[in-house]
GROMACS .gro file of C-alpha atoms in nm:
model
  260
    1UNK     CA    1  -1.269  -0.223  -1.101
    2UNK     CA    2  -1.484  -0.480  -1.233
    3UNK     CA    3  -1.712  -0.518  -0.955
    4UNK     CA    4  -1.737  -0.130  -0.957
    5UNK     CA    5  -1.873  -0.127  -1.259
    6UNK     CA    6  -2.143  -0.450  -1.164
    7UNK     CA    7  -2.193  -0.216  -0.851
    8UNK     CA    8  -2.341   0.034  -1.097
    9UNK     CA    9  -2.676  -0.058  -1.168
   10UNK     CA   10  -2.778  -0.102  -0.802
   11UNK     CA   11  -2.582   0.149  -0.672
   12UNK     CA   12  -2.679   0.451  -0.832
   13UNK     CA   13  -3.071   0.341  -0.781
   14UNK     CA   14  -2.980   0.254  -0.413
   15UNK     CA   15  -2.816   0.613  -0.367
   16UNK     CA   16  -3.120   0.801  -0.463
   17UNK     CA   17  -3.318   0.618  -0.271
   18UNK     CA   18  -3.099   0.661   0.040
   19UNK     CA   19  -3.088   1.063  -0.064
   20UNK     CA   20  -3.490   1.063  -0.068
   21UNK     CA   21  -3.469   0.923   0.273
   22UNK     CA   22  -3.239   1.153   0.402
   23UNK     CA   23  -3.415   1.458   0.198
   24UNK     CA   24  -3.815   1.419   0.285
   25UNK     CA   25  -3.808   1.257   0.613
   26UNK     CA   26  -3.791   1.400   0.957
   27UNK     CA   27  -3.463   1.443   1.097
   28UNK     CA   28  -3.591   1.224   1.467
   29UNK     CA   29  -3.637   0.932   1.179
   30UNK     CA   30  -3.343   0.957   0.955
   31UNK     CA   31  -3.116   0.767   1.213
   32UNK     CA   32  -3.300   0.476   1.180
   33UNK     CA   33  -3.442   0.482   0.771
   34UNK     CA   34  -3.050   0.533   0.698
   35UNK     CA   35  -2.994   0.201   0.922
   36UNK     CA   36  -3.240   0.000   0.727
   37UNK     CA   37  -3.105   0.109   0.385
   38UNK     CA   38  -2.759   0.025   0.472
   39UNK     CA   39  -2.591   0.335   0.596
   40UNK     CA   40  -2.488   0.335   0.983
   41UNK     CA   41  -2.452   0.621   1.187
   42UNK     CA   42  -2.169   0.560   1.449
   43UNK     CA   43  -2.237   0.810   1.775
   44UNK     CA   44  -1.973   0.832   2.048
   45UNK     CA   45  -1.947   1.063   2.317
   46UNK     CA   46  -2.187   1.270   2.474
   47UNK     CA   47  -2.479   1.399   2.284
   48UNK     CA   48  -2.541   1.774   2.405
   49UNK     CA   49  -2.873   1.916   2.513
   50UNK     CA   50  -2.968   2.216   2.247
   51UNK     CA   51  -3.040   2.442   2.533
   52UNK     CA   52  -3.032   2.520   2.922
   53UNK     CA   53  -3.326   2.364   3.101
   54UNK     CA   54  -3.631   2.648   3.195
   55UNK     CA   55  -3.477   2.681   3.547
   56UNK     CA   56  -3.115   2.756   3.453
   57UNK     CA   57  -3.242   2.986   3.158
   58UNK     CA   58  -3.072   3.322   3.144
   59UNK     CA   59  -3.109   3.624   2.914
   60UNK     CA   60  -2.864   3.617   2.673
   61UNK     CA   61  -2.830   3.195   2.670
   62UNK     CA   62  -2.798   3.109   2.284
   63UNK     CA   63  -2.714   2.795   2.109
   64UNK     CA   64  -2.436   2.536   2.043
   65UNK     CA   65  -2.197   2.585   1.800
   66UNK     CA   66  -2.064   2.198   1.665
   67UNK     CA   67  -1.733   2.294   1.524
   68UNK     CA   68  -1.680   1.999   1.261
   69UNK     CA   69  -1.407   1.860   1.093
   70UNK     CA   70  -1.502   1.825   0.699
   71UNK     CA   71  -1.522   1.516   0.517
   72UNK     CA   72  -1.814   1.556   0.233
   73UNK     CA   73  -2.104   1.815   0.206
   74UNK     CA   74  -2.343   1.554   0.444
   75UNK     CA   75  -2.114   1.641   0.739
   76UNK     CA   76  -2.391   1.891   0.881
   77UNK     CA   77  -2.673   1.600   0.775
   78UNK     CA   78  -2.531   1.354   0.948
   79UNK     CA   79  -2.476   1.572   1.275
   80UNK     CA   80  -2.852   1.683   1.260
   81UNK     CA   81  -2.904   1.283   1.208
   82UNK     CA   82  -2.716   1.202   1.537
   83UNK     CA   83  -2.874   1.452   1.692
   84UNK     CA   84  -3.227   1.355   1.623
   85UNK     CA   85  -3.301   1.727   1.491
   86UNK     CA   86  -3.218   1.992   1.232
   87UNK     CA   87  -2.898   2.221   1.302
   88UNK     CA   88  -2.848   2.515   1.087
   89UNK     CA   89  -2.535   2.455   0.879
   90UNK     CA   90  -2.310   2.772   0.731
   91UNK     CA   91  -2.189   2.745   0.390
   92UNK     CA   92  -1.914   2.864   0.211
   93UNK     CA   93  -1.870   2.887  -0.176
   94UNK     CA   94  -2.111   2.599  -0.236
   95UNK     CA   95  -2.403   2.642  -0.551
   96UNK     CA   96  -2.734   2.755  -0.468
   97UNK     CA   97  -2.838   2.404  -0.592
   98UNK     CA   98  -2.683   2.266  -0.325
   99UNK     CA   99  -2.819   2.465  -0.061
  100UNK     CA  100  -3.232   2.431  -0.226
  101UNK     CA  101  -3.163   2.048  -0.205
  102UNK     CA  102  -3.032   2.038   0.131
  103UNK     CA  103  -3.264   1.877   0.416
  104UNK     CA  104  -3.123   2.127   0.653
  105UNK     CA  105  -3.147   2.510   0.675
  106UNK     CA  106  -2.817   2.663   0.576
  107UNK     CA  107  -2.648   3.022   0.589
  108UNK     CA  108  -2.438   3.169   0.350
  109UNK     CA  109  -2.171   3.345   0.443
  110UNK     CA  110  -2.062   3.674   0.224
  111UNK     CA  111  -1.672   3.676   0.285
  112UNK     CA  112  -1.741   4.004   0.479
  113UNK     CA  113  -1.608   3.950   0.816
  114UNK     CA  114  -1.828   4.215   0.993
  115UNK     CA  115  -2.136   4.097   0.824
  116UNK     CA  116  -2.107   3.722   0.866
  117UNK     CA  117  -2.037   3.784   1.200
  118UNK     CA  118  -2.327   3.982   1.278
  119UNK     CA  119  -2.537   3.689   1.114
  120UNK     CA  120  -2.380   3.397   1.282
  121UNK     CA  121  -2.464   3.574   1.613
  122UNK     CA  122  -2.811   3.612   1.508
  123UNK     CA  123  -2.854   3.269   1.396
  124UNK     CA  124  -2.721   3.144   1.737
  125UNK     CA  125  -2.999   3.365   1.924
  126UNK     CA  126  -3.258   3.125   1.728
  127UNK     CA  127  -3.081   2.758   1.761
  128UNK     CA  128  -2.768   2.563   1.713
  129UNK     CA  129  -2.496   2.600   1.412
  130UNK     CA  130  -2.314   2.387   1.259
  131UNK     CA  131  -1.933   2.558   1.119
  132UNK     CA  132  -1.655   2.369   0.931
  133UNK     CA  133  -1.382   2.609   0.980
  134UNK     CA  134  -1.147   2.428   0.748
  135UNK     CA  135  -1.362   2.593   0.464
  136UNK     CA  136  -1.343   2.297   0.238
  137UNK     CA  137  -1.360   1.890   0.263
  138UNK     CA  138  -0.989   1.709   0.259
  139UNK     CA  139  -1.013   1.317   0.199
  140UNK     CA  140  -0.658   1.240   0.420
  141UNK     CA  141  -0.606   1.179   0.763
  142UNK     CA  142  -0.484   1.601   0.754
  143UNK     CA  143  -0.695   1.902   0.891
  144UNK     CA  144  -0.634   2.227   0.719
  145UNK     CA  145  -0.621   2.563   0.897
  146UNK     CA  146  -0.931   2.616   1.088
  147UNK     CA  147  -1.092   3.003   1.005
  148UNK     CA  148  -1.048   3.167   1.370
  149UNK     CA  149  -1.404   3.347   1.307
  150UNK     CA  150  -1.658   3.118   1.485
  151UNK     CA  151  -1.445   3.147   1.789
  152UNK     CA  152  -1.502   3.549   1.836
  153UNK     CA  153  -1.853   3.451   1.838
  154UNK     CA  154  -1.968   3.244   2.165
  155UNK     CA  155  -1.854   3.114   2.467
  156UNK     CA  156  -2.078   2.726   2.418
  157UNK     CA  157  -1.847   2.555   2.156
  158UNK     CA  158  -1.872   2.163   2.107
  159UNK     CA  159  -1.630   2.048   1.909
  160UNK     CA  160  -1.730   1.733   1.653
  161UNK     CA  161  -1.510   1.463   1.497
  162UNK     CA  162  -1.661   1.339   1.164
  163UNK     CA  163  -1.520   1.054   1.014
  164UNK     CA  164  -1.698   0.944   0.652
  165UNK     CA  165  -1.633   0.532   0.607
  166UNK     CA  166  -1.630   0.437   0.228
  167UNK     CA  167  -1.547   0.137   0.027
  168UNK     CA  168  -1.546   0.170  -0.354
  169UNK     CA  169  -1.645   0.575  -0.413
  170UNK     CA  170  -1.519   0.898  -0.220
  171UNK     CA  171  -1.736   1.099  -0.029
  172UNK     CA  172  -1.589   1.412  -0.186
  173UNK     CA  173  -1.556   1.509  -0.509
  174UNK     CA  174  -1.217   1.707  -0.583
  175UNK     CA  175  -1.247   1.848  -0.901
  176UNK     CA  176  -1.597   1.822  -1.020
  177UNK     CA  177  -1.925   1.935  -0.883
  178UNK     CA  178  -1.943   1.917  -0.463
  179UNK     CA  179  -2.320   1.889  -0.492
  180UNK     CA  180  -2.213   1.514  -0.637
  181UNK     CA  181  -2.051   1.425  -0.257
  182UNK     CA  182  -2.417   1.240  -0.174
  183UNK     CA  183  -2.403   1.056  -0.496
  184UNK     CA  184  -2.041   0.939  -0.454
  185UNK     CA  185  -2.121   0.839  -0.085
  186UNK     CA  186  -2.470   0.665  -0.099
  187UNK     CA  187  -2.368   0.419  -0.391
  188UNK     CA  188  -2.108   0.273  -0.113
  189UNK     CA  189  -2.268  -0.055  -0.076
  190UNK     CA  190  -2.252  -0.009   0.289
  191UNK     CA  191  -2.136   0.325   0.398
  192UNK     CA  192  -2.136   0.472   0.765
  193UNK     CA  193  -2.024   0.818   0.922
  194UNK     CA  194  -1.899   0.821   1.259
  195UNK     CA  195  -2.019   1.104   1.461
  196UNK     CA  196  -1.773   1.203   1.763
  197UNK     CA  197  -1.879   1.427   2.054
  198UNK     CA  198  -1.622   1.575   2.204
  199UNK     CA  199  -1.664   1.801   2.592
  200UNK     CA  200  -1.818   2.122   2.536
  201UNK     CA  201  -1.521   2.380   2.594
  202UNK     CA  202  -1.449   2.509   2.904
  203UNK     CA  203  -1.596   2.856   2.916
  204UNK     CA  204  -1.226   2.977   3.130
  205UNK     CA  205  -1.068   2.851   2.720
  206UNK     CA  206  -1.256   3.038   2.508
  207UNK     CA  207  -1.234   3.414   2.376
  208UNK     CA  208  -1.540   3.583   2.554
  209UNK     CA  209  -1.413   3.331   2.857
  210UNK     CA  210  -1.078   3.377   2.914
  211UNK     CA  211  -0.965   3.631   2.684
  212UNK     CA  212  -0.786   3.414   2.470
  213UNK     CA  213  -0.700   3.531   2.070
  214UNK     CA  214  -0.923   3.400   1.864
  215UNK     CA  215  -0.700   3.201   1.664
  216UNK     CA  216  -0.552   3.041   1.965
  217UNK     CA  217  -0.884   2.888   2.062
  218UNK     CA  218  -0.932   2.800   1.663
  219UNK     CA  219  -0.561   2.614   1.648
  220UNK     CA  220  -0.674   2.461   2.027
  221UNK     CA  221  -0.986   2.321   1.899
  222UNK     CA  222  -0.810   2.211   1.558
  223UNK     CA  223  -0.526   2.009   1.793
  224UNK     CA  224  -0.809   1.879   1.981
  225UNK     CA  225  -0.984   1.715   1.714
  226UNK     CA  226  -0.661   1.580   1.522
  227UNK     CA  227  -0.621   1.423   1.862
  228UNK     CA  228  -0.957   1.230   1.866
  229UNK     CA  229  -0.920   1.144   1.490
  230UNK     CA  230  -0.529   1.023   1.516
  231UNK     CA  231  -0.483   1.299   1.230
  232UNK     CA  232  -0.209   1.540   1.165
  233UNK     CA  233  -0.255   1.949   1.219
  234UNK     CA  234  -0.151   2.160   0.896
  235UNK     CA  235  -0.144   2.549   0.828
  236UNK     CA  236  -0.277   2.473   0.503
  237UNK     CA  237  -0.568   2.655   0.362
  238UNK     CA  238  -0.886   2.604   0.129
  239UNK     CA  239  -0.720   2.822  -0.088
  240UNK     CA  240  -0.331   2.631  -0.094
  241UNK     CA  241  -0.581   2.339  -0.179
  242UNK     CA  242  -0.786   2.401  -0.442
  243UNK     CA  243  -0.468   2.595  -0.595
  244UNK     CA  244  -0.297   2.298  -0.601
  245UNK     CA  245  -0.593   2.072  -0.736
  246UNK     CA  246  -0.755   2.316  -1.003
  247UNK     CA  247  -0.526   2.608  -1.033
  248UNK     CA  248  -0.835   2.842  -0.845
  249UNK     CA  249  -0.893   2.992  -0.532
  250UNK     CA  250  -1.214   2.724  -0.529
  251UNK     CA  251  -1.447   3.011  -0.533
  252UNK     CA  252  -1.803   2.968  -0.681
  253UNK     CA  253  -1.903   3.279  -0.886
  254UNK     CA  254  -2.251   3.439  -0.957
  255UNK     CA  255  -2.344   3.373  -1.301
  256UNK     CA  256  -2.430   3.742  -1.481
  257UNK     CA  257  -2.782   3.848  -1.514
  258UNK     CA  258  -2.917   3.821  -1.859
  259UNK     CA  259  -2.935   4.163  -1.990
  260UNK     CA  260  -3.315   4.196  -2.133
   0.00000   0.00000   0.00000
């Protein structure tokens, strides 16, 4: 605890700085500013092409979808980081501070099935997505229920293992302000994230594919990824947690308009 607290004074300075990198740089360069401030980026597996080459093009070809496991609100930087270029992250329930700061473009989704839908779709005709289907960050070696959703959507799935490595601060906050996960994370005097590509899934396993139920190919995907990070499968929700942590449902609220 003592050291902690010595930690302080460079840590907190050290953590902006690495958050300035991460913010105002291009993604191509944040791989290696991040190495010479401290924070490693760990890459296994194969790195995906965003799309088909000119010659296989088809009509109709969209992006990847990286389904991610969720360990802190940098989970979609650190993909785009391993990547070497922006990816579109969706968001769920998060402030709109959060999403103004963020170095990456992000969608909000509306908790209307139809509508998100339609925009997910849309966002996959421009580029890649990023989706945590878990709907919230868990710090143990558990994954909660993955949302079936994204799997209804396309046929080009890559599943992605994200592992956050930490010494003296979480990388998630649990019941204060998410937007404080970079904080907690940079002041780690030497933090890394591993970044885990798992095979694109076969077309023959997925719901456009092989006509498999969407939550099927979500509980498939959510054994497949427990597998690669030695973690344990659970039914549990977003909801069960936050209920069990704060007593909510973990959902952010509007604030009311001033009435002039």
């Amino acid at each position: 605890m003592l050291l902690t607290f010595l930690w302080l004074p460079i840590g907190f300075p050290l953590a902006l700085i690495r958050m300035a990198a991460g913010s105002l740089l291009p993604m191509h360069a944040v791989y290696h500013a991040f190495l010479l401030l401290g924070v490693r980026i760990i890459i296994r597996g194969k790195i995906p092409s965003s799309r088909k080459s000119a010659i296989d093009q088809q009509p109709g070809d969209h992006g990847v979808m990286f389904v991610c496991t969720h360990r802190s609100l940098l989970d979609p930087i650190f993909l785009s980081a391993a990547l070497g270029r922006p990816v579109t992250a969706v968001t769920y329930s998060i402030s709109r501070l959060s999403e103004l700061l963020s170095p990456i473009p992000t969608a909000r989704l509306t908790r209307d099935r139809t509508r998100d839908a339609a925009n997910i779709r849309e966002l996959l005709r421009t580029g890649d997505l990023a989706v945590c289907p878990e709907g919230t960050t868990c710090r143990t070696p558990y994954l909660l229920r993955f949302s079936a959703l994204f799997a209804e959507l396309t046929d080009r799935i890559v599943p992605v293992a994200m592992e956050a490595g930490v010494s003296n601060f979480h990388g998630s906050a649990a019941r204060t302000w998410k937007g404080a996960d970079p904080f907690y994370f940079f002041m780690n005097p030497s933090p890394s994230y591993t970044v885990t590509f798992l095979d694109q899934i076969p077309t023959e396993k997925t719901c456009a594919g092989g006509g498999f139920p969407a939550h099927d190919v979500a509980n498939y995907i959510q054994g497949l990824l427990a597998a690669a990070l030695r973690f344990q499968c659970t039914s549990l929700t977003r909801r069960d947690k936050y209920r069990a942590l704060t007593g909510t449902d973990g959902i952010v609220t509007a604030a009311p308009s001033a009435i002039a």
